[in-house]
Coordinates of C-alpha atoms and ligand atoms in Angstrom, one line a residue:
M1 CA 0.0 0.0 0.0
R2 CA 1.5 3.4 -1.0
H3 CA 0.8 6.1 1.5
F4 CA 1.8 9.8 1.3
I5 CA 3.6 10.6 4.5
D6 CA 6.5 12.7 3.0
F7 CA 7.3 14.1 -0.4
S8 CA 10.0 11.4 -0.7
D9 CA 7.2 8.9 -1.1
L10 CA 7.1 10.1 -4.7
T11 CA 9.9 9.6 -7.2
M12 CA 10.8 12.5 -9.4
P13 CA 9.0 11.0 -12.4
E14 CA 5.9 10.4 -10.2
W15 CA 6.0 14.0 -9.1
E16 CA 6.2 15.1 -12.8
E17 CA 3.3 12.9 -13.6
L18 CA 1.3 14.3 -10.7
Y19 CA 1.9 17.9 -11.8
R20 CA 1.0 17.1 -15.5
R21 CA -2.3 15.6 -14.1
C22 CA -2.9 18.8 -12.1
E23 CA -2.4 20.9 -15.2
D24 CA -4.8 18.6 -17.1
I25 CA -7.4 18.9 -14.4
L26 CA -7.1 22.7 -14.5
A27 CA -7.6 22.6 -18.3
H28 CA -10.4 20.0 -18.4
P29 CA -12.1 19.7 -15.0
E30 CA -15.2 18.1 -16.6
D31 CA -13.2 15.0 -17.6
Y32 CA -12.6 14.2 -13.9
R33 CA -16.0 14.7 -12.3
D34 CA -16.7 10.9 -12.1
V35 CA -13.4 9.3 -11.4
A36 CA -14.0 8.8 -7.7
R37 CA -17.7 8.1 -7.9
G38 CA -18.7 5.8 -5.1
R39 CA -15.4 6.3 -3.2
A40 CA -15.2 7.8 0.3
M41 CA -12.5 10.0 1.9
G42 CA -12.2 9.9 5.7
S43 CA -10.9 13.2 7.0
L44 CA -9.4 13.1 10.5
F45 CA -8.4 16.6 11.6
Y46 CA -7.2 16.7 15.2
E47 CA -5.9 20.3 14.7
P48 CA -7.5 23.4 13.2
S49 CA -7.4 23.8 9.4
T50 CA -9.0 25.9 6.7
R51 CA -7.2 25.4 3.4
T52 CA -6.0 21.9 3.8
S53 CA -9.2 20.4 5.0
F54 CA -11.4 22.4 2.6
S55 CA -9.2 21.8 -0.4
F56 CA -9.1 18.0 0.3
Q57 CA -12.9 17.9 0.7
A58 CA -13.4 20.0 -2.4
A59 CA -11.0 17.9 -4.3
M60 CA -12.8 14.7 -3.4
L61 CA -16.2 16.2 -4.2
R62 CA -15.0 17.5 -7.6
L63 CA -13.8 13.9 -8.4
G64 CA -17.3 12.7 -7.7
G65 CA -16.5 11.1 -4.4
G66 CA -17.9 11.6 -0.9
V67 CA -16.3 12.7 2.4
F68 CA -16.9 12.0 6.0
A69 CA -15.0 14.2 8.4
M70 CA -13.9 14.7 11.9
S71 CA -13.1 18.4 12.2
D72 CA -13.5 18.6 16.0
P73 CA -12.1 15.6 18.0
G74 CA -14.2 16.9 20.9
V75 CA -17.4 15.5 19.3
T76 CA -16.0 12.1 18.5
S77 CA -14.8 9.1 20.6
V78 CA -11.4 10.7 20.8
A79 CA -13.0 12.8 23.6
K80 CA -13.7 9.5 25.4
G81 CA -10.0 8.6 25.2
E82 CA -9.9 6.5 22.0
S83 CA -6.4 5.8 20.7
L84 CA -5.2 6.9 17.3
K85 CA -4.7 3.3 16.5
D86 CA -8.4 2.3 17.2
T87 CA -9.8 5.3 15.4
V88 CA -7.7 4.6 12.3
I89 CA -8.4 0.8 12.2
M90 CA -12.1 1.6 12.4
C91 CA -12.0 4.5 9.9
S92 CA -10.0 2.5 7.4
G93 CA -12.8 0.0 7.3
Y94 CA -15.2 2.8 6.1
A95 CA -13.0 4.9 3.8
D96 CA -11.0 4.4 0.6
V97 CA -8.4 7.0 1.6
I98 CA -7.7 8.7 5.0
V99 CA -6.4 12.2 5.3
I100 CA -5.0 13.0 8.8
R101 CA -3.8 16.1 10.6
H102 CA -2.5 15.7 14.1
P103 CA -0.4 17.6 16.6
G104 CA 1.9 14.6 17.3
E105 CA 5.1 14.5 15.2
G106 CA 5.1 11.3 13.2
A107 CA 1.3 10.8 13.6
A108 CA 0.6 10.1 10.0
L109 CA 3.3 7.4 9.8
A110 CA 1.9 5.9 13.0
A111 CA -1.6 6.0 11.5
S112 CA -0.4 4.2 8.3
R113 CA 0.6 1.2 10.5
Y114 CA -3.1 0.6 11.2
S115 CA -4.8 1.3 7.9
R116 CA -6.1 -0.9 5.2
V117 CA -6.3 2.2 2.9
P118 CA -3.8 4.9 1.9
V119 CA -3.0 7.5 4.5
V120 CA -2.2 11.1 3.6
N121 CA -0.2 13.3 6.0
A122 CA -2.0 16.6 6.1
G123 CA 0.4 18.0 8.8
D124 CA 2.0 16.2 11.8
G125 CA 2.8 18.7 14.5
G126 CA 5.8 20.9 13.8
H127 CA 7.3 18.1 11.6
L128 CA 6.1 17.8 8.0
H129 CA 3.3 19.0 5.7
P130 CA 3.9 17.3 2.4
T131 CA 0.6 18.1 0.6
Q132 CA 1.4 21.8 1.2
T133 CA 4.7 21.1 -0.5
L134 CA 2.8 19.7 -3.5
T135 CA 0.8 22.9 -3.5
D136 CA 4.0 25.0 -3.3
L137 CA 5.7 23.1 -6.0
A138 CA 2.7 23.3 -8.3
A139 CA 2.6 27.1 -7.7
I140 CA 6.3 27.5 -8.4
S141 CA 6.1 25.3 -11.5
R142 CA 3.0 27.0 -12.9
L143 CA 3.9 30.6 -12.1
R144 CA 7.7 30.5 -12.8
G145 CA 7.7 27.7 -15.4
H146 CA 10.2 25.4 -13.7
V147 CA 11.6 24.6 -10.2
P148 CA 15.4 23.8 -10.8
G149 CA 17.8 26.6 -10.0
L150 CA 15.3 28.4 -7.7
R151 CA 16.8 30.9 -5.2
I152 CA 14.3 30.8 -2.4
G153 CA 14.1 32.7 0.9
F154 CA 12.2 31.1 3.8
C155 CA 11.3 33.8 6.4
G156 CA 9.8 33.6 9.9
D157 CA 9.4 30.7 12.3
L158 CA 11.6 28.1 10.6
K159 CA 11.9 26.1 13.8
H160 CA 8.2 25.1 14.1
G161 CA 7.1 25.7 10.5
R162 CA 6.3 22.2 9.1
T163 CA 5.6 23.6 5.6
V164 CA 9.1 24.9 5.5
H165 CA 10.7 21.6 6.6
S166 CA 8.8 19.7 4.0
L167 CA 9.5 22.2 1.1
I168 CA 13.2 22.5 1.9
R169 CA 13.5 18.7 1.7
A170 CA 11.5 18.4 -1.5
L171 CA 13.4 21.3 -3.2
S172 CA 16.7 19.5 -2.4
A173 CA 15.6 16.9 -4.9
F174 CA 15.6 19.5 -7.7
P175 CA 19.0 20.5 -9.1
G176 CA 20.6 23.9 -8.4
C177 CA 18.3 25.3 -5.7
S178 CA 19.7 27.6 -3.0
F179 CA 18.1 28.4 0.3
F180 CA 18.2 31.6 2.3
L181 CA 16.9 30.8 5.8
I182 CA 15.8 34.0 7.3
S183 CA 14.9 33.8 11.0
P184 CA 15.9 34.9 14.5
R185 CA 18.5 32.5 15.8
E186 CA 16.0 31.0 18.3
L187 CA 13.6 30.2 15.5
A188 CA 16.2 28.6 13.1
I189 CA 15.5 25.3 11.4
P190 CA 15.7 22.1 13.6
G191 CA 19.1 20.3 13.8
Y192 CA 17.9 17.2 11.9
L193 CA 17.1 19.4 8.9
R194 CA 20.5 21.2 9.1
D195 CA 22.2 17.8 9.2
F196 CA 20.1 16.8 6.1
L197 CA 21.2 20.0 4.2
G198 CA 24.8 19.4 5.1
R199 CA 24.7 15.7 4.2
S200 CA 23.1 16.3 0.9
G201 CA 25.5 19.2 0.0
Q202 CA 22.8 21.8 -0.5
R203 CA 23.6 25.5 -0.9
Y204 CA 22.1 27.4 2.0
A205 CA 22.7 30.4 4.3
E206 CA 21.2 31.1 7.7
V207 CA 20.6 34.9 8.0
T208 CA 18.6 37.2 10.1
S209 CA 17.8 40.2 7.8
L210 CA 14.9 40.0 5.4
E211 CA 15.8 43.4 3.9
D212 CA 19.4 42.4 3.0
T213 CA 18.3 39.1 1.5
L214 CA 15.3 40.2 -0.5
P215 CA 17.1 41.4 -3.6
E216 CA 18.8 38.0 -4.1
L217 CA 15.6 36.0 -4.4
D218 CA 13.4 34.4 -7.1
A219 CA 10.9 33.4 -4.5
L220 CA 10.1 34.4 -0.9
Y221 CA 8.2 32.0 1.3
M222 CA 6.8 33.9 4.2
T223 CA 5.5 32.1 7.3
R224 CA 3.7 33.1 10.5
V225 CA 5.2 32.6 14.0
Q226 CA 3.5 29.3 15.1
R227 CA 2.0 30.4 18.4
E228 CA 0.5 27.0 19.2
R229 CA 4.0 25.3 19.1
F230 CA 5.6 27.4 21.9
A231 CA 5.9 25.7 25.2
D232 CA 6.4 29.1 26.8
P233 CA 3.8 31.8 25.8
A234 CA 6.4 34.6 26.8
E235 CA 8.7 33.2 24.1
Y236 CA 6.0 33.6 21.5
E237 CA 5.3 37.2 22.7
R238 CA 9.0 37.9 22.2
H239 CA 9.0 36.8 18.6
K240 CA 5.6 37.7 17.2
G241 CA 5.7 40.3 14.5
V242 CA 9.5 39.8 14.0
Y243 CA 9.3 40.0 10.2
V244 CA 6.7 42.1 8.2
L245 CA 6.8 42.2 4.4
T246 CA 5.7 45.7 3.3
G247 CA 5.3 47.4 0.0
D248 CA 8.2 49.6 0.9
K249 CA 10.6 46.7 1.5
L250 CA 9.5 45.1 -1.8
R251 CA 10.9 48.0 -3.7
A252 CA 14.3 46.4 -3.4
A253 CA 13.1 43.0 -4.7
R254 CA 13.2 41.6 -8.3
R255 CA 10.4 42.3 -10.7
E256 CA 9.7 38.6 -11.2
L257 CA 9.8 37.7 -7.4
L258 CA 7.2 35.1 -6.4
I259 CA 5.8 35.9 -3.0
L260 CA 4.5 32.7 -1.4
H261 CA 2.9 31.9 1.9
P262 CA 1.1 28.7 3.0
L263 CA -1.5 30.8 4.9
P264 CA -3.0 31.6 7.3
R265 CA -1.3 35.0 7.5
V266 CA -1.3 36.8 10.8
D267 CA 0.7 40.1 10.3
E268 CA 3.8 39.0 8.4
I269 CA 2.6 40.3 5.0
S270 CA 1.0 43.8 5.1
P271 CA -2.4 43.9 3.3
E272 CA -1.0 46.4 0.8
V273 CA 1.2 43.7 -0.7
D274 CA -1.9 41.7 -1.8
G275 CA -2.3 44.0 -4.8
D276 CA 1.3 43.6 -5.9
P277 CA 1.6 41.4 -9.1
R278 CA 4.3 39.4 -7.3
A279 CA 1.9 38.3 -4.5
A280 CA 1.1 34.7 -5.4
Y281 CA -0.3 33.3 -2.2
F282 CA -4.0 33.2 -3.0
E283 CA -3.3 31.6 -6.4
Q284 CA -1.0 29.1 -4.6
A285 CA -3.9 28.2 -2.2
R286 CA -6.2 27.8 -5.2
L287 CA -3.8 25.4 -7.0
G288 CA -3.7 23.3 -3.8
M289 CA -7.1 21.8 -4.6
Y290 CA -6.1 20.7 -8.1
I291 CA -2.8 19.0 -7.0
R292 CA -4.7 17.3 -4.2
M293 CA -7.2 16.0 -6.8
A294 CA -4.3 14.5 -8.7
L295 CA -2.9 13.0 -5.5
L296 CA -6.2 11.5 -4.5
M297 CA -6.6 9.9 -7.9
R298 CA -3.2 8.3 -7.7
L299 CA -3.8 7.0 -4.2
L300 CA -7.3 5.7 -4.9
D301 CA -5.9 3.7 -7.9
Q302 CA -4.7 0.8 -5.6
P303 CA -6.4 -2.4 -4.7
P304 CA -7.6 -2.6 -1.0
S305 CA -5.2 -4.5 1.3
P306 CA -5.7 -6.4 4.5
L307 CA -4.8 -4.7 7.8
P308 CA -1.1 -4.8 8.3
P309 CA 0.1 -7.2 11.1
L310 CA 0.1 -5.7 14.5
T311 CA 3.7 -6.3 15.8
G312 CA 6.0 -4.7 18.4
E313 CA 3.2 -2.9 20.4
G314 CA 3.9 -1.9 24.0
G315 CA 7.7 -2.1 24.1
P316 CA 9.8 0.5 25.8
R317 CA 9.7 4.1 24.5
L318 CA 13.1 5.2 23.1
C319 CA 12.3 8.7 21.7
R320 CA 12.6 11.6 24.2
N321 CA 11.0 14.2 22.0
P322 CA 7.9 15.3 24.0
N323 CA 6.1 16.3 20.8
C324 CA 6.7 12.9 19.2
I325 CA 3.5 10.8 18.6
T326 CA 5.1 8.1 20.7
A327 CA 4.8 10.4 23.8
R328 CA 1.0 10.5 23.3
E329 CA 0.3 7.0 22.0
R330 CA 2.3 4.9 24.3
Y331 CA 1.6 1.5 22.7
L332 CA 3.5 2.5 19.5
P333 CA 6.5 0.3 18.8
A334 CA 9.8 2.3 18.9
L335 CA 11.0 2.5 15.2
E336 CA 14.5 3.5 14.3
A337 CA 15.7 5.0 11.0
H338 CA 19.3 6.2 10.6
G339 CA 19.9 6.3 14.3
A340 CA 16.8 8.5 14.9
C341 CA 13.2 8.0 15.8
A342 CA 11.4 7.0 12.5
Y343 CA 8.3 8.9 13.6
C344 CA 9.7 12.4 14.4
E345 CA 13.3 12.0 13.1
R346 CA 14.9 13.3 16.4
P347 CA 18.0 11.4 17.4
F348 CA 17.1 8.7 20.1
A349 CA 19.8 10.0 22.4
L350 CA 18.4 13.5 22.8
Ligands
LIG401 C1 0.0 25.7 7.4 C2 0.0 24.6 8.5 O1 -1.0 24.1 8.9 O2 1.1 24.1 8.8 N1 -1.2 26.0 6.9 C3 -1.7 25.3 5.9 O3 -1.9 24.1 5.9 N2 -1.8 25.9 4.7 C4 0.8 26.9 7.8 C5 0.5 27.5 9.2 O4 -0.4 27.1 9.9 O5 1.1 28.5 9.5

């Protein structure tokens, strides 16, 4: 069973095929309105969402399929203490595909262990958000014409921003991209991502000034400071509003700059920027539905499989990351990949 937990679940030719399909759906939406007739998407959102949950639901509806959704765990058996495992086993008996967003890092990988049907990671805590990455790559491809060689600045809360983590990893698979990581030092990218960038020989610079970096860029990926991920509210207060993109600052930027943002925006892009022809974030969000249609089609095109064997449950917990899914769902077996926790990717020793 092929799931979609990280962008690396696709090969480069598979991504190219997905993007071609997205373009074809944009050009001929009527050709696709029956392809998922009679199929059901189970949508399990344990965290707030607007674009991701709406665009997935709209994508499934536009393919002719149906949706059942949990958008508030408080009104389901989760409020009675049901485990992720039990919810997913049950849901995978009703759905043809499951889309899950959860605050635990590695939750989608954990869910895929208990599913008869493909699982899609719609955001796992501060870890990854690979369908936003598909959206971002579709926007870059369509609006710039190609991805390779992109000089992209990521600005804001790079420590907690899962969309940033996913996109950096995905862009590393395209030749010649360079990354300008613009953040306060306290909100810099996590160590595992820096190790990845070093290991894979990517060109990147960690800087603090948006103004100084702006003229260098083909694309600027703005992000909000992720209030819900701070253990200490005072720390959030210290960092909120740290970067604001204004019309004034944009004067120093290239004419063909692409201004991206996964949204929601708080105050990091001034409203006067919305009218600038370089502002691409609303078009980026619109494209998200089409690329998710292409993804759903691909995942639904697999025969159903039996429930995977339940092995290794209830052993000792090895990961010490308090945000890892194994800290919440204690029965999960400890899984190791490259000396790190396979769920959240933090080294076991830390
Ligand atoms: C992002 C997310 O949920 O990580 N939103 C989205 O899915 N488009 C970004 C964010 O919340 O800041």
